[in-house]
Coordinates of C-alpha atoms and ligand atoms in Angstrom, one line a residue:
M1 CA 112.2 175.1 61.3
N2 CA 109.4 174.1 58.8
R3 CA 107.6 170.9 60.0
F4 CA 108.4 169.2 56.8
Q5 CA 112.1 170.3 56.5
P6 CA 113.3 166.6 56.9
I7 CA 111.1 165.7 54.0
Y8 CA 112.1 168.8 51.9
D9 CA 115.6 167.7 52.5
I10 CA 115.0 164.5 50.6
A11 CA 115.3 166.4 47.4
E12 CA 118.7 167.7 48.6
I13 CA 119.9 164.3 49.4
C14 CA 118.8 163.0 46.0
S15 CA 120.5 165.8 44.2
R16 CA 123.7 165.4 46.1
K17 CA 123.8 161.7 45.3
G18 CA 123.4 162.3 41.6
L19 CA 119.7 161.7 41.1
S20 CA 118.4 164.5 39.0
K21 CA 115.2 163.3 37.4
A22 CA 111.8 162.9 39.2
V23 CA 108.5 161.6 37.8
L24 CA 105.7 163.0 39.8
C25 CA 102.1 161.9 39.8
P26 CA 99.4 164.4 41.1
G27 CA 97.6 164.1 44.5
S28 CA 97.4 165.9 47.8
R29 CA 98.9 163.6 50.2
C30 CA 102.2 163.6 48.4
A31 CA 102.4 167.5 48.4
P32 CA 105.4 167.8 50.7
L33 CA 107.5 165.5 48.4
T34 CA 106.1 166.9 45.2
L35 CA 107.0 170.5 46.2
A36 CA 110.4 169.5 47.6
F37 CA 111.4 168.1 44.2
A38 CA 109.6 170.6 42.2
R39 CA 111.3 173.6 44.0
H40 CA 114.7 172.0 44.0
D41 CA 116.7 173.6 41.1
K42 CA 118.9 170.7 40.5
I43 CA 115.9 168.0 40.0
E44 CA 114.3 168.0 36.7
T45 CA 110.6 167.2 37.4
R46 CA 107.8 166.0 35.1
T47 CA 104.2 165.1 36.0
F48 CA 102.0 162.2 34.6
S49 CA 98.5 161.5 35.7
D50 CA 98.4 157.8 35.0
E51 CA 100.6 156.1 37.6
R52 CA 101.0 152.9 35.6
S53 CA 102.4 154.8 32.7
A54 CA 104.5 157.0 35.1
G55 CA 106.1 154.0 36.5
F56 CA 107.3 152.9 33.1
I57 CA 108.4 156.4 32.1
A58 CA 110.6 156.4 35.2
L59 CA 112.0 152.9 34.2
G60 CA 112.8 154.3 30.7
I61 CA 114.6 157.3 32.2
A62 CA 116.7 155.2 34.6
Q63 CA 117.6 152.7 31.7
Q64 CA 118.9 155.8 29.8
T65 CA 120.5 157.8 32.5
K66 CA 121.8 154.7 34.5
V67 CA 121.0 156.2 37.8
S68 CA 117.9 155.8 39.9
S69 CA 114.9 157.8 38.9
I70 CA 112.7 159.2 41.5
L71 CA 109.0 158.3 41.4
V72 CA 106.4 159.7 43.6
C73 CA 102.5 159.2 44.0
T74 CA 99.9 159.9 46.4
S75 CA 98.2 157.4 48.7
G76 CA 95.7 154.7 47.9
S77 CA 95.3 152.8 44.6
A78 CA 97.8 155.2 43.0
A79 CA 100.5 153.2 44.5
Y80 CA 99.3 149.9 43.3
N81 CA 99.4 151.3 39.7
F82 CA 103.2 151.6 40.0
A83 CA 103.4 147.8 40.4
P84 CA 103.7 146.6 36.8
A85 CA 106.7 148.9 36.2
V86 CA 108.2 147.9 39.7
A87 CA 108.0 144.2 38.7
E88 CA 109.7 145.0 35.3
A89 CA 112.4 147.0 37.1
C90 CA 112.9 144.2 39.6
F91 CA 113.5 141.6 36.9
S92 CA 115.5 143.7 34.6
N93 CA 117.6 145.4 37.4
V94 CA 116.7 148.9 36.9
P95 CA 117.3 151.4 39.8
L96 CA 114.1 153.2 40.9
L97 CA 113.5 155.3 44.1
I98 CA 109.7 155.0 44.8
F99 CA 108.0 157.3 47.2
T100 CA 104.3 156.4 48.0
A101 CA 102.7 159.0 50.2
D102 CA 100.3 157.6 52.9
R103 CA 98.0 158.6 55.7
P104 CA 99.3 158.4 59.2
A105 CA 99.1 154.8 60.6
E106 CA 96.0 155.4 62.8
W107 CA 93.9 156.4 59.7
I108 CA 94.4 153.2 57.8
A109 CA 91.1 151.3 57.1
Q110 CA 89.0 153.9 58.8
H111 CA 86.9 154.9 55.9
D112 CA 88.8 158.2 55.7
G113 CA 89.2 157.9 51.9
Q114 CA 92.1 157.1 49.4
T115 CA 93.7 154.7 51.9
I116 CA 94.8 151.2 51.5
Y117 CA 97.6 148.9 53.1
Q118 CA 100.8 150.4 51.7
T119 CA 103.5 149.0 53.9
D120 CA 105.4 146.4 51.7
I121 CA 102.9 146.9 49.0
F122 CA 105.3 145.8 46.3
G123 CA 106.2 142.6 48.0
K124 CA 109.4 140.8 46.7
H125 CA 109.5 143.1 43.7
V126 CA 111.5 145.7 45.6
K127 CA 115.0 145.3 47.1
K128 CA 113.6 146.7 50.3
S129 CA 110.6 148.6 51.5
F130 CA 111.2 151.4 54.1
Q131 CA 108.6 153.2 56.3
L132 CA 109.4 156.8 57.1
P133 CA 108.4 158.3 60.6
Q134 CA 105.2 160.3 60.6
E135 CA 106.4 162.9 63.1
Y136 CA 109.6 164.7 62.8
D137 CA 109.7 166.5 66.3
H138 CA 112.3 164.2 67.9
P139 CA 115.9 164.5 66.5
D140 CA 115.9 160.7 66.1
S141 CA 113.0 161.0 63.7
R142 CA 114.9 163.5 61.5
W143 CA 118.0 161.3 61.6
A144 CA 115.8 158.3 60.5
V145 CA 114.4 160.2 57.6
N146 CA 117.9 161.0 56.3
R147 CA 119.4 157.6 57.0
I148 CA 116.6 155.8 55.3
V149 CA 116.7 158.0 52.1
N150 CA 120.6 157.6 52.0
E151 CA 120.3 153.8 52.4
A152 CA 117.5 153.5 49.9
I153 CA 119.4 155.3 47.2
N154 CA 122.6 153.3 47.8
L155 CA 120.7 150.0 47.7
S156 CA 118.9 150.9 44.5
L157 CA 122.2 151.4 42.9
Q158 CA 124.0 148.4 44.4
E159 CA 124.7 145.5 42.0
P160 CA 122.2 144.1 40.9
C161 CA 120.4 147.4 40.6
G162 CA 116.7 147.6 41.3
P163 CA 113.8 149.3 42.7
V164 CA 113.5 150.4 46.4
H165 CA 110.4 151.6 48.1
I166 CA 109.8 154.3 50.7
N167 CA 106.3 154.6 52.1
A168 CA 105.9 158.1 53.6
P169 CA 103.0 158.9 55.8
F170 CA 102.1 162.6 56.2
R171 CA 99.9 164.3 58.6
E172 CA 97.9 167.4 57.6
P173 CA 98.3 170.2 56.8
L174 CA 100.1 169.1 53.8
Y175 CA 100.5 172.4 51.9
P176 CA 102.7 175.5 52.9
A177 CA 101.3 179.0 52.8
A178 CA 101.2 180.4 49.2
D179 CA 104.1 182.8 49.9
E180 CA 106.1 180.4 52.0
K181 CA 109.7 179.9 50.7
F182 CA 111.6 176.7 50.9
T183 CA 115.2 176.2 51.7
F184 CA 117.2 173.0 51.6
T185 CA 119.7 172.3 54.3
Q186 CA 123.1 172.7 52.7
D187 CA 125.0 170.6 55.2
V188 CA 122.6 167.7 54.9
R189 CA 124.3 164.4 55.7
I190 CA 125.2 162.1 52.8
I191 CA 126.2 158.5 53.3
E192 CA 128.7 157.6 50.5
E193 CA 128.9 154.2 49.4
Q194 CA 132.0 153.1 47.5
P195 CA 131.1 150.6 44.9
A196 CA 132.6 147.1 44.9
S197 CA 135.0 146.5 42.1
F198 CA 134.0 142.9 41.3
A199 CA 137.3 142.3 39.8
L200 CA 138.1 138.7 39.2
A201 CA 139.6 137.3 42.4
E202 CA 142.9 135.1 42.4
E203 CA 140.9 132.1 43.7
Q204 CA 138.5 132.5 40.6
K205 CA 141.5 132.7 38.3
K206 CA 143.1 129.7 39.7
K207 CA 139.8 127.7 39.2
I208 CA 139.5 128.8 35.6
K209 CA 143.1 128.1 34.9
E210 CA 142.7 124.5 36.2
N211 CA 139.6 123.7 34.3
W212 CA 140.0 125.6 31.1
P213 CA 142.2 123.0 29.3
S214 CA 139.7 120.2 29.6
Y215 CA 137.2 121.9 27.4
H216 CA 137.1 122.0 23.6
H217 CA 133.6 122.7 22.8
I218 CA 133.1 125.9 24.7
L219 CA 130.1 128.0 24.0
I220 CA 129.2 131.5 25.2
V221 CA 125.5 132.4 25.4
C222 CA 124.4 135.9 26.3
G223 CA 120.9 136.8 27.5
Q224 CA 119.4 140.3 27.7
H225 CA 122.3 142.6 28.3
E226 CA 122.9 146.2 28.2
Y227 CA 125.1 147.6 25.6
D228 CA 128.7 147.4 26.9
E229 CA 131.7 148.3 24.6
L230 CA 134.2 146.5 26.9
S231 CA 132.3 143.2 27.0
I232 CA 131.8 143.4 23.1
H233 CA 135.6 144.0 22.7
A234 CA 136.5 141.1 25.1
L235 CA 133.9 138.7 23.4
N236 CA 135.1 139.6 19.9
H237 CA 138.7 138.7 21.0
L238 CA 137.6 135.3 22.4
L239 CA 135.7 134.5 19.2
E240 CA 138.5 135.6 16.8
E241 CA 141.5 134.2 18.7
H242 CA 140.1 131.2 20.6
G243 CA 137.3 130.2 18.2
I244 CA 134.5 130.3 21.0
P245 CA 131.2 130.8 19.5
V246 CA 129.2 133.7 21.0
V247 CA 125.5 133.4 20.8
G248 CA 123.1 136.3 21.5
D249 CA 119.6 137.4 20.8
I250 CA 118.8 140.9 19.5
I251 CA 118.5 142.0 23.2
S252 CA 121.9 140.8 24.0
N253 CA 123.3 144.0 22.3
L254 CA 126.2 141.9 21.0
H255 CA 125.6 142.7 17.3
P256 CA 128.8 144.5 17.0
V257 CA 130.6 141.2 17.8
E258 CA 131.2 140.6 14.0
K259 CA 130.9 136.8 13.7
S260 CA 128.5 136.3 16.6
I261 CA 125.7 133.8 16.2
R262 CA 122.5 135.9 16.2
H263 CA 120.1 133.5 14.4
A264 CA 120.1 130.5 16.8
D265 CA 116.4 130.8 17.1
V266 CA 116.0 130.4 13.4
F267 CA 118.2 127.4 12.7
L268 CA 117.6 125.6 16.0
S269 CA 113.8 125.4 15.1
Q270 CA 114.4 123.0 12.3
A271 CA 117.9 121.6 12.8
S272 CA 118.1 117.7 12.7
A273 CA 119.0 115.7 15.8
E274 CA 122.4 115.0 14.3
V275 CA 123.2 118.8 13.8
K276 CA 122.0 119.6 17.2
K277 CA 124.2 117.0 18.7
S278 CA 127.1 118.3 16.9
L279 CA 126.4 121.8 18.5
Q280 CA 126.3 120.5 22.0
P281 CA 128.8 122.4 24.2
D282 CA 131.1 120.7 26.9
L283 CA 131.5 124.0 28.7
L284 CA 128.7 126.6 28.5
I285 CA 129.5 130.2 29.7
T286 CA 126.6 132.5 30.1
L287 CA 126.0 136.2 31.1
G288 CA 123.1 138.5 31.0
K289 CA 119.4 137.8 31.9
S290 CA 116.6 136.2 29.9
V291 CA 116.9 134.7 26.5
I292 CA 114.2 135.4 23.9
S293 CA 114.8 132.2 21.8
K294 CA 112.6 129.3 23.1
N295 CA 114.6 127.1 20.6
L296 CA 117.8 127.8 22.2
K297 CA 116.6 127.2 25.8
L298 CA 115.1 123.9 24.5
F299 CA 118.3 123.0 22.8
L300 CA 120.4 123.6 25.9
R301 CA 118.2 121.8 28.3
A302 CA 118.2 118.7 25.9
H303 CA 121.8 118.9 25.1
P304 CA 123.3 119.8 28.6
P305 CA 127.2 120.8 28.9
T306 CA 129.4 119.0 31.2
A307 CA 129.9 122.4 33.1
H308 CA 128.0 125.7 33.0
W309 CA 129.6 128.8 34.3
H310 CA 127.5 131.9 34.8
V311 CA 129.2 135.3 35.1
Q312 CA 127.3 138.0 37.1
S313 CA 128.7 140.8 39.3
A314 CA 126.3 140.1 42.4
G315 CA 123.1 138.5 43.4
A316 CA 121.6 135.1 42.9
A317 CA 122.0 133.5 39.4
S318 CA 118.8 132.0 37.6
D319 CA 119.2 128.5 36.2
T320 CA 117.4 129.0 32.9
F321 CA 118.9 126.0 31.2
Q322 CA 118.8 123.7 34.2
T323 CA 122.7 123.2 33.8
L324 CA 124.3 125.7 36.1
T325 CA 127.4 124.4 38.0
H326 CA 129.4 127.5 38.8
L327 CA 128.6 131.1 39.5
F328 CA 131.5 133.6 38.9
Q329 CA 130.6 136.8 40.9
T330 CA 132.6 139.3 38.7
T331 CA 132.1 141.5 35.8
P332 CA 131.8 140.1 32.3
V333 CA 134.6 142.3 31.3
S334 CA 137.1 141.1 33.9
F335 CA 136.1 137.6 33.4
F336 CA 136.2 137.6 29.6
N337 CA 139.5 139.7 29.5
F338 CA 141.1 137.0 31.8
L339 CA 139.9 134.2 29.5
S340 CA 141.4 136.1 26.6
S341 CA 144.8 136.3 28.4
L342 CA 145.0 132.6 28.8
K343 CA 147.3 130.8 26.5
Q344 CA 145.5 128.7 23.9
S345 CA 145.8 125.0 24.3
K346 CA 148.0 122.9 22.1
N347 CA 147.3 123.1 18.4
F348 CA 145.4 120.0 18.2
E349 CA 143.1 120.9 21.1
N350 CA 142.7 124.4 19.8
Q351 CA 141.7 123.0 16.3
R352 CA 138.9 121.1 18.1
Q353 CA 137.5 124.4 19.4
Q354 CA 138.0 126.1 15.9
N355 CA 136.0 123.3 14.4
F356 CA 133.2 123.5 16.9
N357 CA 133.0 127.2 16.1
K358 CA 132.8 126.4 12.4
L359 CA 129.9 124.3 13.0
W360 CA 127.9 127.0 14.6
E361 CA 129.0 129.3 11.8
V362 CA 127.7 127.0 9.1
E363 CA 124.2 127.0 10.8
E364 CA 124.3 130.8 11.2
R365 CA 125.1 131.2 7.5
R366 CA 122.3 128.9 6.7
A367 CA 119.8 131.0 8.6
M368 CA 121.1 134.2 7.0
R369 CA 120.6 132.8 3.6
V370 CA 117.0 131.9 4.3
L371 CA 116.3 135.4 5.6
E372 CA 118.1 137.0 2.7
N373 CA 115.9 135.2 0.3
L374 CA 112.6 135.6 2.3
F375 CA 111.7 139.0 1.0
P376 CA 110.1 140.4 -1.0
Q377 CA 107.1 138.3 -0.6
S378 CA 104.0 138.7 -2.8
N379 CA 101.9 139.5 0.4
F380 CA 103.6 142.6 2.1
G381 CA 103.1 141.9 5.9
E382 CA 104.5 143.0 9.1
F383 CA 107.6 140.7 9.0
E384 CA 108.8 142.4 5.9
L385 CA 108.0 145.8 7.3
V386 CA 110.2 145.0 10.3
K387 CA 113.1 144.1 7.9
E388 CA 112.7 147.3 6.1
I389 CA 112.6 149.4 9.3
M390 CA 115.7 147.7 10.5
D391 CA 117.5 148.3 7.2
H392 CA 116.6 151.9 7.3
L393 CA 117.3 152.8 11.1
P394 CA 119.3 156.0 11.6
D395 CA 123.0 155.3 12.2
T396 CA 122.7 156.4 15.9
C397 CA 119.5 155.4 17.7
N398 CA 117.7 153.4 20.4
L399 CA 115.7 150.5 19.0
H400 CA 112.7 149.6 21.3
L401 CA 110.8 146.2 20.8
A402 CA 107.5 145.7 22.3
N403 CA 106.2 142.1 23.3
S404 CA 105.2 140.0 21.5
M405 CA 105.8 139.3 17.8
S406 CA 107.7 142.7 17.4
V407 CA 110.6 141.6 19.4
R408 CA 110.6 138.1 17.7
Y409 CA 110.4 139.5 14.2
A410 CA 113.3 141.8 15.0
N411 CA 115.3 139.0 16.7
F412 CA 114.8 136.9 13.5
I413 CA 116.2 139.7 11.4
G414 CA 119.0 140.7 13.7
L415 CA 121.2 143.8 13.5
K416 CA 124.4 143.8 11.4
A417 CA 127.7 144.2 13.1
T418 CA 128.1 147.6 11.5
R419 CA 125.2 148.9 13.4
K420 CA 127.2 149.6 16.5
N421 CA 125.6 152.8 17.4
I422 CA 122.2 151.2 17.9
T423 CA 121.2 150.1 21.4
V424 CA 118.3 147.7 21.8
F425 CA 115.8 147.8 24.6
A426 CA 112.7 145.6 25.5
N427 CA 110.8 145.0 28.6
R428 CA 111.8 141.4 29.0
G429 CA 112.0 141.4 32.8
T430 CA 108.2 140.4 32.9
S431 CA 107.6 140.5 29.2
G432 CA 104.5 142.6 29.7
I433 CA 102.5 144.4 26.9
D434 CA 101.5 147.0 29.5
G435 CA 104.3 149.6 29.5
C436 CA 106.2 149.3 26.2
S437 CA 105.2 152.8 24.9
S438 CA 105.6 154.4 28.4
T439 CA 109.2 153.0 28.7
L440 CA 109.9 154.5 25.2
V441 CA 108.6 157.9 26.3
G442 CA 110.9 157.8 29.3
H443 CA 113.8 157.2 27.0
C444 CA 112.7 160.0 24.7
L445 CA 112.5 162.4 27.5
S446 CA 116.0 161.6 28.7
S447 CA 118.0 161.3 25.4
A448 CA 118.6 163.4 22.4
I449 CA 118.8 160.7 19.9
P450 CA 116.1 159.0 17.9
N451 CA 114.1 156.4 19.8
I452 CA 112.1 153.9 17.5
L453 CA 109.6 151.5 18.9
I454 CA 108.3 148.5 16.9
T455 CA 105.0 147.4 18.5
G456 CA 101.8 145.3 18.0
D457 CA 98.4 146.8 18.3
L458 CA 97.3 145.3 21.6
S459 CA 100.5 146.6 23.3
F460 CA 100.2 149.9 21.7
F461 CA 96.5 150.6 22.7
Y462 CA 96.9 149.1 26.0
D463 CA 99.5 151.8 26.9
R464 CA 98.1 154.8 25.2
N465 CA 98.2 157.0 28.2
A466 CA 102.0 156.9 27.6
F467 CA 101.3 160.0 25.3
W468 CA 98.8 161.8 27.8
H469 CA 101.0 164.5 29.2
N470 CA 102.4 167.8 28.2
Y471 CA 105.9 167.0 27.1
E472 CA 107.2 167.4 23.7
I473 CA 108.7 164.1 22.3
P474 CA 110.0 164.9 18.8
N475 CA 112.6 162.1 18.8
L476 CA 109.8 159.4 19.1
R477 CA 109.0 157.1 16.3
I478 CA 106.5 154.2 16.5
V479 CA 106.1 151.4 14.0
L480 CA 102.7 150.1 14.6
L481 CA 102.1 146.6 13.3
N482 CA 98.3 146.6 13.5
N483 CA 96.8 143.1 12.9
H484 CA 94.0 143.9 15.0
G485 CA 94.7 141.4 17.7
G486 CA 97.5 139.4 19.3
I487 CA 98.8 137.5 16.4
I488 CA 101.2 135.6 18.6
F489 CA 98.3 133.4 19.6
K490 CA 98.0 132.4 16.0
I491 CA 101.7 131.7 15.7
I492 CA 102.5 129.6 18.8
D493 CA 101.5 126.1 19.1
G494 CA 98.4 125.5 21.2
P495 CA 95.8 128.2 20.9
A496 CA 95.9 128.7 17.1
S497 CA 93.6 125.9 16.0
L498 CA 91.1 126.1 19.0
P499 CA 87.5 127.3 18.4
E500 CA 88.0 129.9 21.2
A501 CA 91.3 131.3 19.6
D502 CA 90.0 134.7 18.2
E503 CA 87.6 135.5 21.0
Y504 CA 89.7 134.7 24.1
F505 CA 93.3 134.7 22.8
V506 CA 93.8 136.8 19.9
T507 CA 91.2 139.3 21.2
K508 CA 90.4 141.1 18.0
Q509 CA 90.1 144.9 18.2
K510 CA 89.0 147.4 15.7
L511 CA 91.0 150.5 16.4
N512 CA 93.7 152.1 14.4
A513 CA 96.0 155.0 15.3
L514 CA 94.5 157.7 13.3
K515 CA 92.3 159.3 16.1
L516 CA 95.0 159.0 18.7
C517 CA 97.4 160.9 16.4
E518 CA 94.8 163.6 15.9
E519 CA 94.3 163.8 19.6
F520 CA 97.9 164.1 20.5
Q521 CA 98.9 165.9 17.2
F522 CA 101.3 163.3 16.0
T523 CA 102.0 162.7 12.4
H524 CA 100.1 159.6 11.2
L525 CA 101.7 157.8 8.3
K526 CA 99.5 155.1 6.9
L527 CA 101.2 152.4 5.0
D528 CA 98.4 151.0 2.8
H529 CA 100.3 150.0 -0.1
K530 CA 103.9 148.6 -0.5
R531 CA 104.7 151.1 -3.3
K532 CA 104.3 154.0 -0.8
L533 CA 106.9 152.4 1.5
K534 CA 110.0 154.3 0.2
N535 CA 108.4 157.8 0.6
L536 CA 106.9 156.9 3.9
L537 CA 110.1 155.7 5.3
K538 CA 111.8 158.9 4.1
E539 CA 109.3 161.0 5.9
F540 CA 109.2 158.8 9.0
F541 CA 112.9 159.0 9.5
E542 CA 113.0 162.7 9.0
F543 CA 113.5 164.4 12.4
D544 CA 111.7 167.6 11.8
G545 CA 110.3 168.3 15.4
K546 CA 107.2 166.1 14.8
T547 CA 106.3 162.8 16.7
K548 CA 105.5 160.2 14.1
I549 CA 103.6 156.9 14.0
L550 CA 103.9 154.7 10.9
E551 CA 100.9 152.3 10.8
L552 CA 100.6 149.1 8.8
E553 CA 97.1 147.4 9.0
T554 CA 97.0 143.9 8.1
D555 CA 94.9 140.8 8.7
T556 CA 96.2 137.9 10.8
A557 CA 95.9 135.4 8.0
L558 CA 98.3 137.3 5.6
N559 CA 100.9 137.4 8.3
N560 CA 100.5 133.8 9.2
V561 CA 101.2 132.8 5.4
V562 CA 104.4 134.8 5.5
F563 CA 105.4 133.2 8.8
D564 CA 104.6 129.7 7.5
T565 CA 106.6 130.4 4.3
F566 CA 109.6 131.4 6.6
K567 CA 109.3 128.2 8.6
Q568 CA 109.1 126.0 5.4
Q569 CA 112.1 127.8 3.9
I570 CA 114.2 127.1 7.0
K571 CA 113.1 123.5 6.8
K572 CA 113.9 123.3 3.1
S573 CA 117.5 124.7 3.8
Y574 CA 118.1 121.5 5.6
E575 CA 116.8 119.2 2.8
L576 CA 119.3 120.7 0.1
Ligands
TPP601 C1 100.2 142.9 30.8 C2 100.1 141.7 30.0 N1 98.9 141.2 29.7 C3 98.8 140.0 28.9 C4 99.9 139.5 28.3 C5 99.9 138.3 27.5 N2 100.1 138.6 26.0 C6 101.3 138.2 25.5 S1 101.4 138.7 23.9 C7 99.8 139.3 23.9 C8 99.2 139.8 22.7 C9 99.9 141.1 22.2 O1 99.4 141.6 21.0 P1 99.9 142.8 20.0 O2 100.5 143.7 21.0 O3 98.9 143.2 19.2 O4 101.2 142.0 19.4 P2 101.2 140.7 18.4 O5 101.0 139.5 19.0 O6 100.1 141.1 17.2 O7 102.6 140.8 17.7 C10 99.3 139.1 25.2 C11 97.9 139.5 25.5 C12 101.2 140.1 28.7 N3 102.2 139.7 28.0 N4 101.3 141.3 29.4

């Protein structure tokens, strides 16, 4: 038997458990794993030299395929470069199976090169970190390799999903002879895990039934959430039949809920104390993860409900609004379907709930009116371009939003209910600017539909190694809002008026995307005048085998003026 047979069989275990995509980073120490995955005919492998980017590419693939992607690197600092993506996967519950190759334990810190302390390297950002045995002579060691890999895969996919790490020390020689053939053990042991159902328990139903009639200002708020037709259907029913307002950001993927409140960030920024008071819920029901809207967070903290129920299949709930009173461990679909099945309270009580919904609807319509009248502006800036892009998105596509203003502009504008074949993604687990393009590339490599990213320039240039590989990405489109710095620091309160603002916060930079497009043979579409917009949009959204970047260069001041006008118009809408 080949010395590395238990390691080669890892590929077989992964494949049998439904993992079919591996992201491999070059190096010698990881050769046994690299060869195992590369030679397995049911695993699709791709290789990327920059581990930071590779980590985010694996994250994008896992988000798209909804199973763990395999991620492999060599020993040393390579492993540390996975960390930003691992942290994002941790906080956004994306399943990753991460292998870091290592030297045998006795060689750590012996100046033998490319060696760092790798056990538990990702700390709390992985669900668990395993250490593989470094010799495989004893049957127990071979059993351990099999058990650990089975357990790691199962764990990565257990709700809430997340990254799991396996550190794998390998003793030399690492490479087989050039003509050596690999076989994979066909009867390799698989530990199957039957997923929990998370259906609503009788006890939970009883609790809801008992308490439900005492609330008449019920509000549902959804944080970042993956697109889920069943939840959309259930929430739509609750809104239509029971008059419960459903509030969501663009990353909640609830845009198909026709009368949902998607502009809370807009109206809550300027609403009077009296209006805010009228919008205060007595029961707040939440689902999903982080909320983009700071105004919504501040509003709920300042106007706490009597009770706050959070719905989540498993794991600890966060207390974002400082109001949590109950955690329901079940799926949103079973929870909301049960609520829908409850009889509505007496007419009078139901009318109170319907009236509460109307108050939210009035504010939503106010925000929509402001946005409808905001454009065109005499200064064509990035906000208006985002609006145009969102109006022209293909019927079916993935919309990716980079941190920082890109995701905010898109959130202000929102997606219409008719755009039900658009799914929105954003790295809001850690809100980093370091992997937005790489995550997009991961999606492009694992889906056939168009993937469109809206990004700022710092975020874009930070992650340009996203494009440094040998794979075609014809379904990739990037809208680059190049204001030559981080405009967010001119928009948020605090840094904007400081003398240090430009140098230390905005961090002005001179690059544009022309040279990058030449290097990677992408089509560069430069939007230097609004009159060119129509033709450029047509070319941009033509999917003709080419990768395209549409760039708008502006200066910060112009965009600030537009943003100020926006704020004033919201304010004015309350003065009429
Ligand atoms: C890895 C990382 N480093 C630093 C930050 C802090 N940060 C948040 S937004 C931002 C500027 C982003 O600039 P750009 O991508 O040009 O977008 P804009 O603000 O212009 O919309 C920075 C540095 C971060 N979020 N992530």
